[in-house]
mmCIF file of C-alpha atoms in Angstrom:
data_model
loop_
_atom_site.group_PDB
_atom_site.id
_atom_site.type_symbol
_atom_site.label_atom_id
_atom_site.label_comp_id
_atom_site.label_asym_id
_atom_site.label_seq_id
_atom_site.Cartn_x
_atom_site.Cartn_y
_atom_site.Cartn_z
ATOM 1 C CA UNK Y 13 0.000 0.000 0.000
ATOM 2 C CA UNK Y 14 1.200 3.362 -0.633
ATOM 3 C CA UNK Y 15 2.254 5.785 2.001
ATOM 4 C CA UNK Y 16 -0.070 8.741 2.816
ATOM 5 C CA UNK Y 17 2.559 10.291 5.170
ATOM 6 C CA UNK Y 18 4.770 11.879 2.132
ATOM 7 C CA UNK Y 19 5.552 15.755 3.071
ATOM 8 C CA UNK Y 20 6.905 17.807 0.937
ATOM 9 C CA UNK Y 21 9.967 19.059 0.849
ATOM 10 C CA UNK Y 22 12.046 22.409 -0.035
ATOM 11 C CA UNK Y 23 15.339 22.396 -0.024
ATOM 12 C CA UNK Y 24 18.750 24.196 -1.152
ATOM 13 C CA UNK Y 25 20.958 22.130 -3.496
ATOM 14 C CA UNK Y 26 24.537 22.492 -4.492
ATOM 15 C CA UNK Y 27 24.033 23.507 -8.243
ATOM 16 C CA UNK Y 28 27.788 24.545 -9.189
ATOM 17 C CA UNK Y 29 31.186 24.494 -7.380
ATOM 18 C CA UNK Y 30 32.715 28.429 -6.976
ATOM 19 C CA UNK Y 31 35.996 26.708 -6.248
ATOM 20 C CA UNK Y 32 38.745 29.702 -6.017
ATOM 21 C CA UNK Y 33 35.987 32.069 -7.659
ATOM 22 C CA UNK Y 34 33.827 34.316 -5.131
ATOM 23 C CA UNK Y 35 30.459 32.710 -4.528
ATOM 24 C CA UNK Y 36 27.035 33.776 -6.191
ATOM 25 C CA UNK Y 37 23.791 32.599 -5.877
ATOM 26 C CA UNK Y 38 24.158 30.351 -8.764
ATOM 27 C CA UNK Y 39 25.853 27.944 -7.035
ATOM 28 C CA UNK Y 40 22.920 27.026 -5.308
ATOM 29 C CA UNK Y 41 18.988 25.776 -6.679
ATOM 30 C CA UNK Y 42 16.003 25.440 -4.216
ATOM 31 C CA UNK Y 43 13.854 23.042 -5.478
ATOM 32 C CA UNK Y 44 11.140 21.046 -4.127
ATOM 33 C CA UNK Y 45 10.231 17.260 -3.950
ATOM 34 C CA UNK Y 46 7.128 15.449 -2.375
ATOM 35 C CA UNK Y 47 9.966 12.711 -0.440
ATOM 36 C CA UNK Y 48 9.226 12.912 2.842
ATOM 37 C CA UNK Y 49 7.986 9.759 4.208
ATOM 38 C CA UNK Y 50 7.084 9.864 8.088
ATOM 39 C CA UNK Y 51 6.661 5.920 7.614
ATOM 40 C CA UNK Y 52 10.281 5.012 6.156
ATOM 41 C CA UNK Y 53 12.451 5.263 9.540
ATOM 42 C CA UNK Y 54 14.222 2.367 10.258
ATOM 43 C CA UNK Y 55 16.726 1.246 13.212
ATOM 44 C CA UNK Y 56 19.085 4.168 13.728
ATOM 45 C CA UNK Y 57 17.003 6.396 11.831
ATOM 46 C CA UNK Y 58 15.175 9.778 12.252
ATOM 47 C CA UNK Y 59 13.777 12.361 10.616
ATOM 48 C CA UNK Y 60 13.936 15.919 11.603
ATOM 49 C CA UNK Y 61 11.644 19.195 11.126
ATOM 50 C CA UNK Y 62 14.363 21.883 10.979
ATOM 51 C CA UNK Y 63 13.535 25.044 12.473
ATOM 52 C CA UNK Y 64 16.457 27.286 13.010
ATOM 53 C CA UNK Y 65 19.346 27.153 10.315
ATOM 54 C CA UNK Y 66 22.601 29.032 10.883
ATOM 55 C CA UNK Y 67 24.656 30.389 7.964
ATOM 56 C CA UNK Y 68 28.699 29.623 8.481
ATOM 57 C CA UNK Y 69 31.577 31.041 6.525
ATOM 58 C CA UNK Y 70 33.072 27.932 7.290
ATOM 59 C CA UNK Y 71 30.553 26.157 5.016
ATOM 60 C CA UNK Y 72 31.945 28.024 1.975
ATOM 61 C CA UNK Y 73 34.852 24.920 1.403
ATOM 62 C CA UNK Y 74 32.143 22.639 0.093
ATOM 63 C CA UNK Y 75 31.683 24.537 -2.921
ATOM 64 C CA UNK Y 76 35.055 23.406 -3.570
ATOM 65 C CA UNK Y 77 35.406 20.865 -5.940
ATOM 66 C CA UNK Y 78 38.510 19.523 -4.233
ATOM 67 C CA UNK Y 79 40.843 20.377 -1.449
ATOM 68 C CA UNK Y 80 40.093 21.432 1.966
ATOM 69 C CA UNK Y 81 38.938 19.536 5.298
ATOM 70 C CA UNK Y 82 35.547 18.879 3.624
ATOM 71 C CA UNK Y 83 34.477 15.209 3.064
ATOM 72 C CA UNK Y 84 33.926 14.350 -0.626
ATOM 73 C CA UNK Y 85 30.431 13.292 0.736
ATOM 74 C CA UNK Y 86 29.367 16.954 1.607
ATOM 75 C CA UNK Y 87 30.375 18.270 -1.444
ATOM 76 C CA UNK Y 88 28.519 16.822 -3.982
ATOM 77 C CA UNK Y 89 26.807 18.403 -6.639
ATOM 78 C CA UNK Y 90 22.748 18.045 -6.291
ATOM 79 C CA UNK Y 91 23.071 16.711 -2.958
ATOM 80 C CA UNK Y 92 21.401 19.434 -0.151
ATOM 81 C CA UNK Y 93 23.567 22.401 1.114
ATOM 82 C CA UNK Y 94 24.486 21.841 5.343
ATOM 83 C CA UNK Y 95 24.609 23.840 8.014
ATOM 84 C CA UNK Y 96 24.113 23.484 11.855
ATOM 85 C CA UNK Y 97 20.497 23.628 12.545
ATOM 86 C CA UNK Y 98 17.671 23.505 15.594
ATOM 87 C CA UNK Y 99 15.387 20.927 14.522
ATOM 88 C CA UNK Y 100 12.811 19.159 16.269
ATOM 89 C CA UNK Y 101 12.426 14.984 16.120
ATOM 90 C CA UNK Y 102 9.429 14.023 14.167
ATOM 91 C CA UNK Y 103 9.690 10.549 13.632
ATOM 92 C CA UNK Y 104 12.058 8.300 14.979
ATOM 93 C CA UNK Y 105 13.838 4.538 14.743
ATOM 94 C CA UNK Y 106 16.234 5.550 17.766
ATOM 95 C CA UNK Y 107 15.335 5.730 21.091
ATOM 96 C CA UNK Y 108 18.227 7.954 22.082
ATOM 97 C CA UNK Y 109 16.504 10.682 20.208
ATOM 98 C CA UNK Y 110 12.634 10.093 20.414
ATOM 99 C CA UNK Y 111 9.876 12.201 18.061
ATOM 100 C CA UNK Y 112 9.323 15.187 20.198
ATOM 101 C CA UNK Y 113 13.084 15.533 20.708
ATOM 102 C CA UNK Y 114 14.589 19.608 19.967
ATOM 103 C CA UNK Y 115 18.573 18.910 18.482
ATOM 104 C CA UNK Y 116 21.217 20.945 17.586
ATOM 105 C CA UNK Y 117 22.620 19.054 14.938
ATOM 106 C CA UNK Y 118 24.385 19.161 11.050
ATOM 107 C CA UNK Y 119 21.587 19.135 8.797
ATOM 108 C CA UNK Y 120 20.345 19.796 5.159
ATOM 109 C CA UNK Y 121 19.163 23.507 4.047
ATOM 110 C CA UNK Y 122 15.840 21.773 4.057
ATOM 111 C CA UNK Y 123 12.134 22.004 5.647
ATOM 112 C CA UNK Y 124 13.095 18.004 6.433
ATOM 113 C CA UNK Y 125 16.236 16.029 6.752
ATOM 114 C CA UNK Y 126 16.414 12.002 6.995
ATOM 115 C CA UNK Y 127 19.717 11.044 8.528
ATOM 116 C CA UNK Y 128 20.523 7.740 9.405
ATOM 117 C CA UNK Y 129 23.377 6.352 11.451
ATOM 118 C CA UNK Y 130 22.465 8.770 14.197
ATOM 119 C CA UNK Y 131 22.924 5.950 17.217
ATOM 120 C CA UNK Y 132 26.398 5.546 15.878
ATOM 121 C CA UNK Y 133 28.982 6.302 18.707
ATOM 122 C CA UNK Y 134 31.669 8.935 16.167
ATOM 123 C CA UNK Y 135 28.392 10.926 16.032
ATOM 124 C CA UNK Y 136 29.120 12.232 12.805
ATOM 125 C CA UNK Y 137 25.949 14.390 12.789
ATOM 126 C CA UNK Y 138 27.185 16.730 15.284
ATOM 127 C CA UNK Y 139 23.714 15.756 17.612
ATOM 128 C CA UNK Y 140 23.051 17.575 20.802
ATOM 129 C CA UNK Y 141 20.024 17.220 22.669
ATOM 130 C CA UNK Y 142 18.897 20.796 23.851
ATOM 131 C CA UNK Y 143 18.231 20.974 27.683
ATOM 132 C CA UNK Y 144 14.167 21.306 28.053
ATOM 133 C CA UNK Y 145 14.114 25.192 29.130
ATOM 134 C CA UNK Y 146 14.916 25.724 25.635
ATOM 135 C CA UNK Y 147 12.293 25.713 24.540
ATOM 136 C CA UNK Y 148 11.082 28.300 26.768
ATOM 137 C CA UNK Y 149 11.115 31.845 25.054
ATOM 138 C CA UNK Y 150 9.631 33.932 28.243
ATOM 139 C CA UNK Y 151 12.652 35.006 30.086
ATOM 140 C CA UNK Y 152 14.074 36.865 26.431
ATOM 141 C CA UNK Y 153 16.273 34.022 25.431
ATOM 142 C CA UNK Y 154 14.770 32.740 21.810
ATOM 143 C CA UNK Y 155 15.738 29.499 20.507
ATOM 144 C CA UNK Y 156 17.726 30.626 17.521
ATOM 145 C CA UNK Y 157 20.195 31.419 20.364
ATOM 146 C CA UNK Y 158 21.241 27.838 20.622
ATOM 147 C CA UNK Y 159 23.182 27.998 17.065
ATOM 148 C CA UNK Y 160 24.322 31.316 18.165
ATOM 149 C CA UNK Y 161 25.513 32.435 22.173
ATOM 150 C CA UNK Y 162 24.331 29.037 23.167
ATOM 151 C CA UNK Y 163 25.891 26.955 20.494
ATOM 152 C CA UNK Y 164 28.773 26.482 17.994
ATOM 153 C CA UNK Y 165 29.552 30.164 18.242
ATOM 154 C CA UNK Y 166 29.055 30.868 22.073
ATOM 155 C CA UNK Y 167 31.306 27.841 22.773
ATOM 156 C CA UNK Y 168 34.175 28.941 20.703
ATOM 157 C CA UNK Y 169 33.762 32.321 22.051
ATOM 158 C CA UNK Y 170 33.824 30.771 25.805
ATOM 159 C CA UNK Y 171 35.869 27.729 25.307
ATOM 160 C CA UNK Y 172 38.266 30.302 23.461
ATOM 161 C CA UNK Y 173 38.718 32.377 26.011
ATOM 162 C CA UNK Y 174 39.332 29.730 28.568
ATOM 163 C CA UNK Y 175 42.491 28.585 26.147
ATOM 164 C CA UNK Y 176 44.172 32.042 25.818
ATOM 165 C CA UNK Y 177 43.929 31.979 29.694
ATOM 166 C CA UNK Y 178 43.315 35.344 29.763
ATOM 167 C CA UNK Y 179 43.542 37.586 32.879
ATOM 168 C CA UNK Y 180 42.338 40.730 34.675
ATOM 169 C CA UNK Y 181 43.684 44.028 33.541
ATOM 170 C CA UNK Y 182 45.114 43.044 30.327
ATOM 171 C CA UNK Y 183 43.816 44.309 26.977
ATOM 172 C CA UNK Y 184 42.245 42.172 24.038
ATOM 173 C CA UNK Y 185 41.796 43.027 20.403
ATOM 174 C CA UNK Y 186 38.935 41.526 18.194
ATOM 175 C CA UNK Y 187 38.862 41.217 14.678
ATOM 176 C CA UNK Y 188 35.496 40.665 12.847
ATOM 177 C CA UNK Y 189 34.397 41.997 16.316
ATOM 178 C CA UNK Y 190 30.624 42.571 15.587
ATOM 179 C CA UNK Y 191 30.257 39.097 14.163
ATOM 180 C CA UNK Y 192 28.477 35.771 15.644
ATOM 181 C CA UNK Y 193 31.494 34.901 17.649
ATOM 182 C CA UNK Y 194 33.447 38.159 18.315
ATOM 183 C CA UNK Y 195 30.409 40.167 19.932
ATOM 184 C CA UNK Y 196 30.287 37.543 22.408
ATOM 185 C CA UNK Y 197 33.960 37.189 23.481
ATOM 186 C CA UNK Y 198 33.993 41.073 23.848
ATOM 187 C CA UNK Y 199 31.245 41.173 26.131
ATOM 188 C CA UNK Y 200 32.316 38.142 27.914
ATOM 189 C CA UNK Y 201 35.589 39.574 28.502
ATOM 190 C CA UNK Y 202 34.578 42.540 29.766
ATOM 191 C CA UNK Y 203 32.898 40.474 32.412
ATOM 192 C CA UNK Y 204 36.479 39.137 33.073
ATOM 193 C CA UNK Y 205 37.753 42.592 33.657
ATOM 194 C CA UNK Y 206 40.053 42.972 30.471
ATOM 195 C CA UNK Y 207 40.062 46.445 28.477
ATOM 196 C CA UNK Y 208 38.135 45.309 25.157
ATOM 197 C CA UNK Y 209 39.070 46.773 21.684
ATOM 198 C CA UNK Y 210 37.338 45.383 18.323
ATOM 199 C CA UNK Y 211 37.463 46.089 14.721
ATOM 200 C CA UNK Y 212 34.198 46.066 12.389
ATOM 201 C CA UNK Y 213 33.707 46.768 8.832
ATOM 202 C CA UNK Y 214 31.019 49.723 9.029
ATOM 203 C CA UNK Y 215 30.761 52.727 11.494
ATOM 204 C CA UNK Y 216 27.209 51.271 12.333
ATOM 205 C CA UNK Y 217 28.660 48.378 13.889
ATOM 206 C CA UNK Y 218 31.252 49.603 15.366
ATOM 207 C CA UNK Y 219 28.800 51.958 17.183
ATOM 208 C CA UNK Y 220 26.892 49.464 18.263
ATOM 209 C CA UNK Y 221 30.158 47.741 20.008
ATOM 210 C CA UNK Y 222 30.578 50.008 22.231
ATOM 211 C CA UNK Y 223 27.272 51.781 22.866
ATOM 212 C CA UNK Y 224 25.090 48.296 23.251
ATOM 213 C CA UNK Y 225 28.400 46.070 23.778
ATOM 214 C CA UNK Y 226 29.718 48.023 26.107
ATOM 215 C CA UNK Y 227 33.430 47.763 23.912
ATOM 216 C CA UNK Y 228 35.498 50.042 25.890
ATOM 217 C CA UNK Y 229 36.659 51.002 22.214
ATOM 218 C CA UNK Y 230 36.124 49.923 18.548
ATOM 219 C CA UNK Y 231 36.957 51.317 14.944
ATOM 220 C CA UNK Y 232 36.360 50.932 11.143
ATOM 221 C CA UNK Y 233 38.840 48.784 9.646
ATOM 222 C CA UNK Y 234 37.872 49.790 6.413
ATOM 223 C CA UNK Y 235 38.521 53.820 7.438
ATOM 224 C CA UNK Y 236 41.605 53.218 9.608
ATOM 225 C CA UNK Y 237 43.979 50.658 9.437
ATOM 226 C CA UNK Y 238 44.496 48.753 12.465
ATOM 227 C CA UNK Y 239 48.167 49.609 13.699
ATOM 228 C CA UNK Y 240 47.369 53.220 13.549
ATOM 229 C CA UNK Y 241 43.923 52.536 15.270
ATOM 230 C CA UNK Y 242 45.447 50.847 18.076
ATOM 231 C CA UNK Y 243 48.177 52.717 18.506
ATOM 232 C CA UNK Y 244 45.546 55.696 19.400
ATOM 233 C CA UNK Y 245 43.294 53.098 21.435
ATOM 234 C CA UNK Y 246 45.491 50.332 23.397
ATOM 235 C CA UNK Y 247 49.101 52.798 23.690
ATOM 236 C CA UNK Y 248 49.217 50.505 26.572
ATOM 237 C CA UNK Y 249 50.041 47.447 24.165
ATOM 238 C CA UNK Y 250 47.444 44.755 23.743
ATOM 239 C CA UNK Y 251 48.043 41.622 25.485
ATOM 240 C CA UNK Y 252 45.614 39.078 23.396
ATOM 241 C CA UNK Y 253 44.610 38.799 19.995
ATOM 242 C CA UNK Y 254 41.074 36.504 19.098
ATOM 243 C CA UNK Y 255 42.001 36.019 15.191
ATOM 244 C CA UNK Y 256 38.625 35.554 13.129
ATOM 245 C CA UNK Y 257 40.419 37.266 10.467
ATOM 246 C CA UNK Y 258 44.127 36.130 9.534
ATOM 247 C CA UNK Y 259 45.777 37.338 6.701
ATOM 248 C CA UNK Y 260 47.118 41.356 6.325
ATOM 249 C CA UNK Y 261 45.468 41.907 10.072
ATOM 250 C CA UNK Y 262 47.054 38.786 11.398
ATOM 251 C CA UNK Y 263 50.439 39.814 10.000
ATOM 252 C CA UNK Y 264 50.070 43.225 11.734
ATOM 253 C CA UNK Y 265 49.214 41.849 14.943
ATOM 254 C CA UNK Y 266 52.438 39.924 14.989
ATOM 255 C CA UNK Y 267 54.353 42.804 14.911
ATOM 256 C CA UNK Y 268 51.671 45.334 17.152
ATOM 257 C CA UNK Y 269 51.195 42.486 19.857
ATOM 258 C CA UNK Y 270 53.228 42.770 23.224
ATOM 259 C CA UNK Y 271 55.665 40.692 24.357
ATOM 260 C CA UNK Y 272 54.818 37.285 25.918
ATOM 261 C CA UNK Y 273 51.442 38.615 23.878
ATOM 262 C CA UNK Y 274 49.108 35.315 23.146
ATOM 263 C CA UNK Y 275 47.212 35.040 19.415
ATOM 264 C CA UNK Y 276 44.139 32.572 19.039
ATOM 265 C CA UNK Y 277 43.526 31.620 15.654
ATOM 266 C CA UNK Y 278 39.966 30.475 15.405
ATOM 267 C CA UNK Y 279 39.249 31.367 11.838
ATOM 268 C CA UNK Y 280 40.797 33.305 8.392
ATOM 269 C CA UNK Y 281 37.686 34.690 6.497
ATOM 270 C CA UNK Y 282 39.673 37.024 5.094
ATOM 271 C CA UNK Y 283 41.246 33.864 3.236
ATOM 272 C CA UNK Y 284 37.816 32.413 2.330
ATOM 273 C CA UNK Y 285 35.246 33.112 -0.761
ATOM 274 C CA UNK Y 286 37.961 33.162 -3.413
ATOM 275 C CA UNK Y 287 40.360 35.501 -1.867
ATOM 276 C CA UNK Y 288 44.182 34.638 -2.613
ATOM 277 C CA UNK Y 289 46.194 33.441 1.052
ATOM 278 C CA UNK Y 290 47.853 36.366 2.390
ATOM 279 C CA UNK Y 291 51.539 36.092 3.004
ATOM 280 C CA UNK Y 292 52.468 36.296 6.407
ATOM 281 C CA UNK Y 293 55.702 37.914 6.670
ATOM 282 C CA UNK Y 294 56.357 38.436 10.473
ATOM 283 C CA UNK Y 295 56.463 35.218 11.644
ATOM 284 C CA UNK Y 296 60.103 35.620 13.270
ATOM 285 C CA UNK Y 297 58.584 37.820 15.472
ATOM 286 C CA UNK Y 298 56.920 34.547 17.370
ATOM 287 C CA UNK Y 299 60.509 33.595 18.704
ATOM 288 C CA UNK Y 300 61.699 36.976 19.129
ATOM 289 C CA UNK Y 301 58.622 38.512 20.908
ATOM 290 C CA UNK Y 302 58.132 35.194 22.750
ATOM 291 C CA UNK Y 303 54.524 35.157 21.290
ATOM 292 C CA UNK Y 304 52.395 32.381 21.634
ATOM 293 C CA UNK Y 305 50.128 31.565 18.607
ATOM 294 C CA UNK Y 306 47.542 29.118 19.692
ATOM 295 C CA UNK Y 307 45.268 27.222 17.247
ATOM 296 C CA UNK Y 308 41.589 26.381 17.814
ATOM 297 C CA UNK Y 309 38.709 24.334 16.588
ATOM 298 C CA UNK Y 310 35.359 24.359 18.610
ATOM 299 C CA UNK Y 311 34.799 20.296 18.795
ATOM 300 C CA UNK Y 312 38.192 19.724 20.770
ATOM 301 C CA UNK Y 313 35.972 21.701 23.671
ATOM 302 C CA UNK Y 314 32.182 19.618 23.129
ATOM 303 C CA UNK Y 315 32.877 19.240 27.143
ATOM 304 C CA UNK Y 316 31.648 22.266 27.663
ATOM 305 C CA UNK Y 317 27.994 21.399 26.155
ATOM 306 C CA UNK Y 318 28.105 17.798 27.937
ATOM 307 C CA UNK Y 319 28.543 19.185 31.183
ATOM 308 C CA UNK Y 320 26.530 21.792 30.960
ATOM 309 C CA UNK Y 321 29.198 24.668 31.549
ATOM 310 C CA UNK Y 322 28.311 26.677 28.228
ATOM 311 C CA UNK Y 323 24.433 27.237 29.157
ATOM 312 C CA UNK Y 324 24.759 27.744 32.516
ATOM 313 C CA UNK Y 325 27.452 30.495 32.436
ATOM 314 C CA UNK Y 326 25.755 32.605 29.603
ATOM 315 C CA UNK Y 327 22.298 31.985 29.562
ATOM 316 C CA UNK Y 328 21.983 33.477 32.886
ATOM 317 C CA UNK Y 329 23.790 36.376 30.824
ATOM 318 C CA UNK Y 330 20.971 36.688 28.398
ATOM 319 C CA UNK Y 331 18.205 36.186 30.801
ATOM 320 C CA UNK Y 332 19.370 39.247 32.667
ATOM 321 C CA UNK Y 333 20.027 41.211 29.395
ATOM 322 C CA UNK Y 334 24.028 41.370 30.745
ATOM 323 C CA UNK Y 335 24.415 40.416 27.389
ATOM 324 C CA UNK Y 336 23.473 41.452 24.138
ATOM 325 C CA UNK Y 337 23.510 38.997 21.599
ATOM 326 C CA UNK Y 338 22.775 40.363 17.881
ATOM 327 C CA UNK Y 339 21.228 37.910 15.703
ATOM 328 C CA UNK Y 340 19.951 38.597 12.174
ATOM 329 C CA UNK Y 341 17.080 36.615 11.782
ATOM 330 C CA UNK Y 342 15.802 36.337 7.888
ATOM 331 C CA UNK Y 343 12.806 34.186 7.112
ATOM 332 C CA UNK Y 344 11.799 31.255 4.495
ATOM 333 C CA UNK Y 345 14.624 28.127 3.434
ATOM 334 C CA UNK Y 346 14.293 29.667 -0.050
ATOM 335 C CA UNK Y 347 15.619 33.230 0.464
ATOM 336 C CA UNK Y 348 19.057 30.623 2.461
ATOM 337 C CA UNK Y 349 21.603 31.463 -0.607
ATOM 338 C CA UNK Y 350 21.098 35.086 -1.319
ATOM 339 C CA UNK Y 351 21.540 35.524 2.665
ATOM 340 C CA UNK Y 352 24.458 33.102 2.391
ATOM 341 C CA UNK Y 353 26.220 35.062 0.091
ATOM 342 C CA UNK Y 354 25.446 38.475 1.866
ATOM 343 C CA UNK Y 355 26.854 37.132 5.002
ATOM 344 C CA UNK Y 356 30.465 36.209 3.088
ATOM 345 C CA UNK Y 357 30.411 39.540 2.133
ATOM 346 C CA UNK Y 358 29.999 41.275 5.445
ATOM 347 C CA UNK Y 359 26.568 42.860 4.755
ATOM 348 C CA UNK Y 360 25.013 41.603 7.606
ATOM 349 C CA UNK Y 361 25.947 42.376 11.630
ATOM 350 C CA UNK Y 362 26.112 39.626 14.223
ATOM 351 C CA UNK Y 363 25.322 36.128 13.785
ATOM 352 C CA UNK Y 364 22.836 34.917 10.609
ATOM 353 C CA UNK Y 365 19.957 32.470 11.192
ATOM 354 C CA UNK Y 366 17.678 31.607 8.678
ATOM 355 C CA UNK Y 367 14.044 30.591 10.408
ATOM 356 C CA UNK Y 368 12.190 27.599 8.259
ATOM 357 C CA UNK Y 369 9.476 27.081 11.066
ATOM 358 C CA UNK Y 370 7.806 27.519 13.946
ATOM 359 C CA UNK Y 371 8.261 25.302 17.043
#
């Protein structure tokens, strides 16, 4: 007998690679198939209603026909565009993650996604079962904010800060300050009791750094470059560096950074979306200076989700509006690539969620 339990689906397909070329919206399609089937699960099987999509730079290497960290697997042609998403369980052949469950987890750019394999142990899905106040919205903390503060963002911003060990009194510099993980180490800083400086690419943003941020200072990288900006802002020397940028800024901050200074490179999306590497010239200046340059990737810090450390240090934050967390919120699956290519280009402030439901 047929199945009456077919949904139908829209979805965001890989329709060209950009490889070293910038990226357009025609490297995506959105197209839309009735292959849903609420019926099909099987053992180790479930199938999600995605709700909250976040849009990554990061996700810009699997438009790469080769190369990169990217699995061949997530970047073929036709197959859905992924990103980490809030999705809630809707049917289920797992009993880890029963229907009715709310995930953080890698899915498609999709109203649905059918992944199996999800009770394997490598948990290649990325799945996180959201504590059950999530889904409560009353106290001012919405749900997008667990793939933002509360998620892959908010723990490299926490877990980041924990690594650079950093300590009271000293002075930090931000690049790419007013994005999804910047505005949060700046603001959790401050609550550390370091003197906070960030860079941002319009004088809108980096207004709102320090008027709603509470930066104790901020300027336009694209109106002042950044040794003569912090020269005038940190003559006291800046102590740490949280690198979102690499590159010409990274290269600077070699030679601008104080001795003993520490560098955490998180990210380089200067070097992303077709740009040509950089080359970093002051690199003798990490023996002579006695720099330390410190590399990290979120998923060497999941602890900090498991045991609940993450959510319980900056949710309170939220709550009590301590923090202020600036999403960009843009709905419908289908309008995904033109805010996907936006968001490489910098047009957007603070972190970029696409919403594909309600809960």
């Amino acid at each position: 007998m047929a199945s009456t339990n077919l949904l139908s689906n829209t979805r965001v397909v890989r329709a060209s690679y950009a490889d070293k070329s910038k990226v357009t919206t025609a490297q995506f399609r959105v197209e839309t198939h009735q292959n849903i089937d609420l019926n099909s699960v099987k053992p180790g099987e479930i199938i999600l209603r995605n709700l909250y999509l976040s849009l990554d730079p990061y996700v810009r290497f699997s438009l790469d026909e080769t190369g990169g960290d990217t699995p061949a697997s997530l970047r073929r042609l036709n197959d859905p565009f992924y990103g980490l998403g809030i999705s809630e369980v809707v049917a289920s052949g797992s009993s880890q993650y029963p229907v009715g469950s709310l995930l953080s987890v890698n899915t498609g750019y999709e109203k649905y996604t059918h992944l199996s394999g999800v009770d394997d142990s490598n948990n290649e899905h990325g799945i996180r079962v959201l504590p059950a106040h999530a889904r409560d919205e009353s106290k001012g903390v919405p749900l997008s904010n667990y793939i933002s503060a509360l998620g892959m963002p908010g723990l490299t911003a926490f877990a980041g800060l924990k690594v650079l060990g950093v300590q009271t009194g000293k002075t930090i510099f931000l690049g790419s300050a007013a994005g999804g993980v910047g505005q949060l180490v700046g603001q959790l800083a401050k609550k550390q009791g370091l003197t906070v400086i960030g860079s941002a690419g319009t004088d809108e943003k980096v207004c709102y750094l320090v008027e709603k941020q509470h930066f104790d200072a901020a300027f336009n990288y694209k109106a002042e470059d950044t040794r003569t900006a912090l020269a005038r802002l940190a003559p006291q020397g800046v102590d740490y560096y949280y690198d979102t940028v690499g590159g010409e800024i990274l290269d600077t901050m070699l030679d601008v950074i104080s001795e003993k200074g520490k560098i955490l490179s998180v990210g380089m999306i200067s070097q992303e979306n077709g740009k040509e590497a950089y080359p970093i010239r002051n690199l003798k200046l990490i023996a002579r200076k006695g720099v330390s340059l410190l590399g990290f990737i979120y998923w060497h810090h999941l602890e900090y989700f498991v045991n609940g450390e993450l959510d319980s240090t900056v949710r309170p934050l939220l709550e009590r509006k301590e923090i202020n967390y600036r999403e960009e919120v843009f709905d419908g699956i289908e309008n995904a690539p033109e805010h996907f290519v936006n968001m490489l280009e910098g047009k957007y402030a603070g972190k970029v969620v696409i919403k594909i439901a309600d809960l």
